[in-house]
Amino acid sequence: MVQLAEVSWTDAQKLFAECDTVILPVGSTEQHGPHNPLGTDHLIAAAFSREVGDRTGVPVLPVVPVGISEHHRQFPGTLWVPPDVFRDYMLSVALAACSHGARKVLFFNGHGGNTAALVEVAGALRRDYDVFAAVLMTFPPGVDGHAGSKETSMNLLYHGHLVKMDRAVDQTQDTHLGPLPMTGIGRLGPMDFPWDTIDLTPTGVLGGAGKRIVSTTATRKTGEEIMGPFTEEVVKLVEAIKAADADELLSKPHKAG
Ligand SMILES: [Zn+2]
């Protein structure tokens, strides 16, 4: 048992004595189309972390369920915190784990909107606190849009009872912001603008401007095909990080020193 929330402090003492690596799952609570649960990103992060934790023996901290999601705010149920609050909170949780002996912190992140902030937190841990930290997106690159068939398939794999496939939609994305053609998510030609999901899609099934994002073809089997090889790859990497001496992973001293 390596879920920190499910063991006593006496068990935790043993866990931290035996392993100086922890997994910290984090996601979001935000709309994922009419068919997926609001918790999609943190539920996937938690389920994937549990599997990797069980297979590697690395303790898994409780999932952080709310992240940087203000761009989904027009859809009921979406929750968010400002990026600076999120960074401070994640750093504090990581440092609390480090006070018990952790020296390597792996953020297992289910929500793309959190990634930049988490990389900053990992940078602070490595540079200012002598803690190795890294950020993993809890699904492989190339997933076809937010709430599309691949993400929906992952939900079917991990918690299928929460998916309402009879409400799944294939959504063509809007092409214009007022009179201006959009060239991607939050893109006007070479310019970025602070986009909202609703600028592109009325249902929340989201992808690049003008694209058709399909979610109706999702299956549990696709979820297995996506996550199977990825899980094997991550388990190997986490085992290697667990076995590594933390001192060898920290920032190198200044050359003049
Ligand atoms: Zn998502």
mmCIF file of C-alpha atoms and ligand atoms in Angstrom:
data_model
loop_
_atom_site.group_PDB
_atom_site.id
_atom_site.type_symbol
_atom_site.label_atom_id
_atom_site.label_comp_id
_atom_site.label_asym_id
_atom_site.label_seq_id
_atom_site.Cartn_x
_atom_site.Cartn_y
_atom_site.Cartn_z
ATOM 1 C CA MET A 1 0.000 0.000 0.000
ATOM 2 C CA VAL A 2 1.643 3.246 -1.109
ATOM 3 C CA GLN A 3 -1.264 5.713 -1.098
ATOM 4 C CA LEU A 4 -0.197 8.155 1.608
ATOM 5 C CA ALA A 5 -3.798 9.071 2.434
ATOM 6 C CA GLU A 6 -4.621 5.439 3.197
ATOM 7 C CA VAL A 7 -1.841 4.637 5.697
ATOM 8 C CA SER A 8 -0.995 5.766 9.224
ATOM 9 C CA TRP A 9 1.942 7.954 10.213
ATOM 10 C CA THR A 10 3.795 4.906 11.463
ATOM 11 C CA ASP A 11 3.479 3.309 8.030
ATOM 12 C CA ALA A 12 4.507 6.600 6.403
ATOM 13 C CA GLN A 13 7.643 6.703 8.537
ATOM 14 C CA LYS A 14 8.653 3.351 7.073
ATOM 15 C CA LEU A 15 7.743 4.394 3.533
ATOM 16 C CA PHE A 16 9.873 7.548 3.663
ATOM 17 C CA ALA A 17 12.757 5.659 5.255
ATOM 18 C CA GLU A 18 12.731 3.140 2.414
ATOM 19 C CA CYS A 19 12.060 5.470 -0.519
ATOM 20 C CA ASP A 20 13.152 9.080 -1.090
ATOM 21 C CA THR A 21 10.932 9.492 -4.179
ATOM 22 C CA VAL A 22 7.255 10.528 -4.138
ATOM 23 C CA ILE A 23 4.586 10.884 -6.820
ATOM 24 C CA LEU A 24 2.357 13.956 -6.459
ATOM 25 C CA PRO A 25 -0.716 13.634 -8.711
ATOM 26 C CA VAL A 26 -2.417 16.839 -9.827
ATOM 27 C CA GLY A 27 -5.125 17.712 -12.323
ATOM 28 C CA SER A 28 -8.131 19.943 -12.640
ATOM 29 C CA THR A 29 -11.872 20.110 -12.145
ATOM 30 C CA GLU A 30 -13.123 21.531 -15.420
ATOM 31 C CA GLN A 31 -15.623 20.842 -18.149
ATOM 32 C CA HIS A 32 -14.730 17.958 -20.468
ATOM 33 C CA GLY A 33 -17.651 18.063 -22.881
ATOM 34 C CA PRO A 34 -21.206 16.938 -22.142
ATOM 35 C CA HIS A 35 -20.169 13.300 -21.672
ATOM 36 C CA ASN A 36 -17.055 13.260 -19.440
ATOM 37 C CA PRO A 37 -16.865 14.016 -15.699
ATOM 38 C CA LEU A 38 -15.567 17.407 -14.544
ATOM 39 C CA GLY A 39 -12.877 15.520 -12.632
ATOM 40 C CA THR A 40 -11.438 13.887 -15.777
ATOM 41 C CA ASP A 41 -7.927 15.337 -15.454
ATOM 42 C CA HIS A 42 -7.446 14.676 -11.750
ATOM 43 C CA LEU A 43 -9.215 11.301 -11.866
ATOM 44 C CA ILE A 44 -6.905 10.118 -14.671
ATOM 45 C CA ALA A 45 -3.852 11.516 -12.844
ATOM 46 C CA ALA A 46 -4.871 9.720 -9.643
ATOM 47 C CA ALA A 47 -5.636 6.391 -11.342
ATOM 48 C CA PHE A 48 -2.419 6.424 -13.344
ATOM 49 C CA SER A 49 -0.389 7.415 -10.266
ATOM 50 C CA ARG A 50 -1.946 4.593 -8.276
ATOM 51 C CA GLU A 51 -0.955 2.080 -10.931
ATOM 52 C CA VAL A 52 2.621 3.363 -11.195
ATOM 53 C CA GLY A 53 2.895 3.601 -7.398
ATOM 54 C CA ASP A 54 1.667 0.039 -6.924
ATOM 55 C CA ARG A 55 4.149 -1.283 -9.473
ATOM 56 C CA THR A 56 7.192 0.692 -8.313
ATOM 57 C CA GLY A 57 6.608 0.978 -4.572
ATOM 58 C CA VAL A 58 6.919 4.771 -4.800
ATOM 59 C CA PRO A 59 4.553 6.507 -2.331
ATOM 60 C CA VAL A 60 1.694 8.432 -3.949
ATOM 61 C CA LEU A 61 0.553 11.652 -2.265
ATOM 62 C CA PRO A 62 -3.138 12.699 -2.350
ATOM 63 C CA VAL A 63 -4.222 14.148 -5.688
ATOM 64 C CA VAL A 64 -4.553 17.939 -5.987
ATOM 65 C CA PRO A 65 -7.901 18.287 -7.796
ATOM 66 C CA VAL A 66 -8.070 21.975 -8.793
ATOM 67 C CA GLY A 67 -5.582 23.706 -11.076
ATOM 68 C CA ILE A 68 -5.251 26.425 -13.686
ATOM 69 C CA SER A 69 -8.539 26.238 -15.615
ATOM 70 C CA GLU A 70 -9.990 29.718 -15.768
ATOM 71 C CA HIS A 71 -10.232 29.460 -19.562
ATOM 72 C CA HIS A 72 -13.107 26.964 -19.060
ATOM 73 C CA ARG A 73 -15.001 29.252 -16.658
ATOM 74 C CA GLN A 74 -18.081 29.764 -18.866
ATOM 75 C CA PHE A 75 -18.953 26.076 -18.403
ATOM 76 C CA PRO A 76 -20.825 25.223 -15.176
ATOM 77 C CA GLY A 77 -18.880 23.321 -12.545
ATOM 78 C CA THR A 78 -15.403 24.375 -13.636
ATOM 79 C CA LEU A 79 -13.154 25.349 -10.698
ATOM 80 C CA TRP A 80 -9.791 27.107 -10.767
ATOM 81 C CA VAL A 81 -7.154 28.912 -8.742
ATOM 82 C CA PRO A 82 -4.830 31.695 -9.961
ATOM 83 C CA PRO A 83 -1.433 30.478 -11.226
ATOM 84 C CA ASP A 84 0.542 32.065 -8.362
ATOM 85 C CA VAL A 85 -1.709 30.379 -5.769
ATOM 86 C CA PHE A 86 -1.289 27.083 -7.605
ATOM 87 C CA ARG A 87 2.514 27.406 -7.723
ATOM 88 C CA ASP A 88 2.755 28.292 -4.016
ATOM 89 C CA TYR A 89 0.421 25.466 -3.024
ATOM 90 C CA MET A 90 2.208 22.808 -5.097
ATOM 91 C CA LEU A 91 5.600 23.942 -3.806
ATOM 92 C CA SER A 92 4.336 23.818 -0.216
ATOM 93 C CA VAL A 93 2.886 20.315 -0.595
ATOM 94 C CA ALA A 94 6.135 19.094 -2.151
ATOM 95 C CA LEU A 95 8.235 20.678 0.620
ATOM 96 C CA ALA A 96 6.033 19.089 3.286
ATOM 97 C CA ALA A 97 6.789 15.676 1.760
ATOM 98 C CA CYS A 98 10.479 16.593 1.677
ATOM 99 C CA SER A 99 10.412 17.436 5.399
ATOM 100 C CA HIS A 100 9.775 13.702 5.977
ATOM 101 C CA GLY A 101 12.661 12.571 3.801
ATOM 102 C CA ALA A 102 11.586 12.835 0.160
ATOM 103 C CA ARG A 103 14.340 14.159 -2.098
ATOM 104 C CA LYS A 104 12.775 13.443 -5.494
ATOM 105 C CA VAL A 105 9.286 14.714 -6.332
ATOM 106 C CA LEU A 106 7.481 13.589 -9.468
ATOM 107 C CA PHE A 107 4.457 15.676 -10.452
ATOM 108 C CA PHE A 108 2.019 13.429 -12.341
ATOM 109 C CA ASN A 109 -0.125 16.007 -14.086
ATOM 110 C CA GLY A 110 -3.392 15.322 -15.917
ATOM 111 C CA HIS A 111 -4.030 18.891 -17.135
ATOM 112 C CA GLY A 112 -2.000 20.691 -19.804
ATOM 113 C CA GLY A 113 -2.883 24.106 -18.343
ATOM 114 C CA ASN A 114 -0.858 23.241 -15.215
ATOM 115 C CA THR A 115 2.329 22.247 -17.000
ATOM 116 C CA ALA A 116 4.175 25.582 -17.277
ATOM 117 C CA ALA A 117 3.507 26.396 -13.599
ATOM 118 C CA LEU A 118 4.631 22.926 -12.484
ATOM 119 C CA VAL A 119 7.884 23.217 -14.435
ATOM 120 C CA GLU A 120 8.512 26.489 -12.587
ATOM 121 C CA VAL A 121 7.844 24.773 -9.242
ATOM 122 C CA ALA A 122 10.144 21.912 -10.202
ATOM 123 C CA GLY A 123 12.798 24.505 -11.068
ATOM 124 C CA ALA A 124 12.463 26.139 -7.642
ATOM 125 C CA LEU A 125 12.714 22.749 -5.903
ATOM 126 C CA ARG A 126 15.841 21.764 -7.794
ATOM 127 C CA ARG A 127 17.614 25.135 -7.688
ATOM 128 C CA ASP A 128 16.593 26.510 -4.284
ATOM 129 C CA TYR A 129 15.782 23.472 -2.137
ATOM 130 C CA ASP A 130 18.140 20.699 -3.321
ATOM 131 C CA VAL A 131 15.189 18.519 -4.325
ATOM 132 C CA PHE A 132 15.045 16.816 -7.700
ATOM 133 C CA ALA A 133 11.623 17.376 -9.300
ATOM 134 C CA ALA A 134 10.155 16.568 -12.697
ATOM 135 C CA VAL A 135 6.782 16.865 -14.416
ATOM 136 C CA LEU A 136 5.009 14.087 -16.285
ATOM 137 C CA MET A 137 1.875 14.537 -18.378
ATOM 138 C CA THR A 138 -0.173 11.454 -17.461
ATOM 139 C CA PHE A 139 -0.886 10.480 -21.043
ATOM 140 C CA PRO A 140 1.337 10.230 -24.099
ATOM 141 C CA PRO A 141 1.818 13.117 -26.548
ATOM 142 C CA GLY A 142 -0.508 13.301 -29.542
ATOM 143 C CA VAL A 143 -3.817 13.109 -27.717
ATOM 144 C CA ASP A 144 -6.440 14.534 -30.089
ATOM 145 C CA GLY A 145 -7.950 17.485 -28.354
ATOM 146 C CA HIS A 146 -9.590 18.124 -25.019
ATOM 147 C CA ALA A 147 -12.438 15.654 -24.336
ATOM 148 C CA GLY A 148 -11.830 14.006 -27.730
ATOM 149 C CA SER A 149 -11.906 10.289 -28.391
ATOM 150 C CA LYS A 150 -8.542 9.504 -26.797
ATOM 151 C CA GLU A 151 -9.129 11.343 -23.545
ATOM 152 C CA THR A 152 -12.656 9.917 -23.412
ATOM 153 C CA SER A 153 -11.166 6.441 -24.012
ATOM 154 C CA MET A 154 -8.857 6.944 -21.020
ATOM 155 C CA ASN A 155 -11.877 7.800 -18.903
ATOM 156 C CA LEU A 156 -13.594 4.635 -20.143
ATOM 157 C CA LEU A 157 -10.517 2.661 -19.112
ATOM 158 C CA TYR A 158 -10.095 4.074 -15.612
ATOM 159 C CA HIS A 159 -13.635 5.000 -14.521
ATOM 160 C CA GLY A 160 -16.042 4.073 -17.288
ATOM 161 C CA HIS A 161 -19.096 4.341 -15.057
ATOM 162 C CA LEU A 162 -18.673 8.143 -15.066
ATOM 163 C CA VAL A 163 -18.752 8.520 -18.880
ATOM 164 C CA LYS A 164 -22.078 9.124 -20.662
ATOM 165 C CA MET A 165 -21.295 7.972 -24.184
ATOM 166 C CA ASP A 166 -24.871 8.696 -25.335
ATOM 167 C CA ARG A 167 -24.033 12.395 -24.842
ATOM 168 C CA ALA A 168 -20.668 12.309 -26.700
ATOM 169 C CA VAL A 169 -20.393 14.761 -29.611
ATOM 170 C CA ASP A 170 -18.143 15.370 -32.598
ATOM 171 C CA GLN A 171 -17.518 19.086 -32.553
ATOM 172 C CA THR A 172 -16.329 21.293 -35.400
ATOM 173 C CA GLN A 173 -14.380 24.181 -33.900
ATOM 174 C CA ASP A 174 -15.135 27.813 -34.646
ATOM 175 C CA THR A 175 -12.827 29.562 -37.074
ATOM 176 C CA HIS A 176 -13.142 33.240 -36.147
ATOM 177 C CA LEU A 177 -12.813 35.565 -33.190
ATOM 178 C CA GLY A 178 -15.196 38.292 -34.313
ATOM 179 C CA PRO A 179 -13.926 39.200 -37.799
ATOM 180 C CA LEU A 180 -10.456 37.694 -37.253
ATOM 181 C CA PRO A 181 -9.528 34.193 -38.441
ATOM 182 C CA MET A 182 -8.056 31.975 -35.700
ATOM 183 C CA THR A 183 -5.185 29.731 -36.735
ATOM 184 C CA GLY A 184 -5.025 27.492 -33.682
ATOM 185 C CA ILE A 185 -6.044 27.468 -30.019
ATOM 186 C CA GLY A 186 -5.408 31.044 -28.876
ATOM 187 C CA ARG A 187 -3.691 31.968 -32.124
ATOM 188 C CA LEU A 188 -4.317 34.818 -34.535
ATOM 189 C CA GLY A 189 -1.664 34.156 -37.168
ATOM 190 C CA PRO A 190 1.669 34.776 -35.420
ATOM 191 C CA MET A 191 -0.043 36.238 -32.322
ATOM 192 C CA ASP A 192 -1.149 34.536 -29.100
ATOM 193 C CA PHE A 193 -4.219 35.852 -27.319
ATOM 194 C CA PRO A 194 -5.757 34.881 -23.945
ATOM 195 C CA TRP A 195 -8.378 32.495 -25.285
ATOM 196 C CA ASP A 196 -11.324 30.859 -23.615
ATOM 197 C CA THR A 197 -12.606 27.429 -24.564
ATOM 198 C CA ILE A 198 -15.919 28.972 -25.576
ATOM 199 C CA ASP A 199 -14.109 30.987 -28.294
ATOM 200 C CA LEU A 200 -13.776 27.703 -30.194
ATOM 201 C CA THR A 201 -16.501 25.328 -29.070
ATOM 202 C CA PRO A 202 -20.011 25.546 -27.594
ATOM 203 C CA THR A 203 -19.907 21.966 -26.209
ATOM 204 C CA GLY A 204 -16.465 22.000 -24.614
ATOM 205 C CA VAL A 205 -15.039 19.310 -26.913
ATOM 206 C CA LEU A 206 -11.999 21.346 -27.885
ATOM 207 C CA GLY A 207 -9.237 21.392 -30.475
ATOM 208 C CA GLY A 208 -7.559 23.609 -33.073
ATOM 209 C CA ALA A 209 -9.589 26.267 -34.882
ATOM 210 C CA GLY A 210 -11.669 24.816 -37.719
ATOM 211 C CA LYS A 211 -10.856 21.203 -36.819
ATOM 212 C CA ARG A 212 -13.477 18.538 -36.210
ATOM 213 C CA ILE A 213 -12.796 16.928 -32.833
ATOM 214 C CA VAL A 214 -14.355 13.485 -32.608
ATOM 215 C CA SER A 215 -15.341 11.962 -29.278
ATOM 216 C CA THR A 216 -18.042 9.462 -30.305
ATOM 217 C CA THR A 217 -15.533 6.792 -31.368
ATOM 218 C CA ALA A 218 -14.034 6.410 -27.876
ATOM 219 C CA THR A 219 -13.698 2.883 -26.484
ATOM 220 C CA ARG A 220 -12.163 1.272 -23.434
ATOM 221 C CA LYS A 221 -9.948 -0.766 -25.759
ATOM 222 C CA THR A 222 -8.477 2.427 -27.238
ATOM 223 C CA GLY A 223 -7.783 3.541 -23.678
ATOM 224 C CA GLU A 224 -5.884 0.302 -23.055
ATOM 225 C CA GLU A 225 -3.905 0.717 -26.289
ATOM 226 C CA ILE A 226 -2.919 4.278 -25.389
ATOM 227 C CA MET A 227 -2.060 3.691 -21.755
ATOM 228 C CA GLY A 228 -0.551 0.186 -21.880
ATOM 229 C CA PRO A 229 2.807 0.955 -23.533
ATOM 230 C CA PHE A 230 2.953 4.388 -21.895
ATOM 231 C CA THR A 231 2.530 2.852 -18.431
ATOM 232 C CA GLU A 232 5.389 0.408 -19.110
ATOM 233 C CA GLU A 233 7.647 3.286 -20.195
ATOM 234 C CA VAL A 234 6.812 5.390 -17.137
ATOM 235 C CA VAL A 235 7.226 2.472 -14.709
ATOM 236 C CA LYS A 236 10.756 1.878 -16.039
ATOM 237 C CA LEU A 237 11.646 5.553 -15.766
ATOM 238 C CA VAL A 238 10.251 5.867 -12.229
ATOM 239 C CA GLU A 239 12.174 2.753 -11.156
ATOM 240 C CA ALA A 240 15.363 4.317 -12.526
ATOM 241 C CA ILE A 241 14.672 7.610 -10.721
ATOM 242 C CA LYS A 242 13.859 5.757 -7.486
ATOM 243 C CA ALA A 243 17.162 3.852 -7.703
ATOM 244 C CA ALA A 244 19.240 6.952 -8.515
ATOM 245 C CA ASP A 245 21.188 8.830 -5.857
ATOM 246 C CA ALA A 246 19.377 12.166 -5.426
ATOM 247 C CA ASP A 247 22.696 14.002 -5.131
ATOM 248 C CA GLU A 248 23.515 13.034 -8.704
ATOM 249 C CA LEU A 249 20.278 14.634 -9.971
ATOM 250 C CA LEU A 250 20.623 18.035 -8.289
ATOM 251 C CA SER A 251 21.860 21.285 -9.819
ATOM 252 C CA LYS A 252 25.618 21.289 -10.309
ATOM 253 C CA PRO A 253 27.709 23.802 -8.318
ATOM 254 C CA HIS A 254 28.912 27.025 -9.939
ATOM 255 C CA LYS A 255 32.106 26.474 -11.930
ATOM 256 C CA ALA A 256 33.960 29.091 -9.933
ATOM 257 C CA GLY A 257 33.158 27.238 -6.701
HETATM 258 ZN ZN ZN B 1 -8.470 16.898 -19.802
#
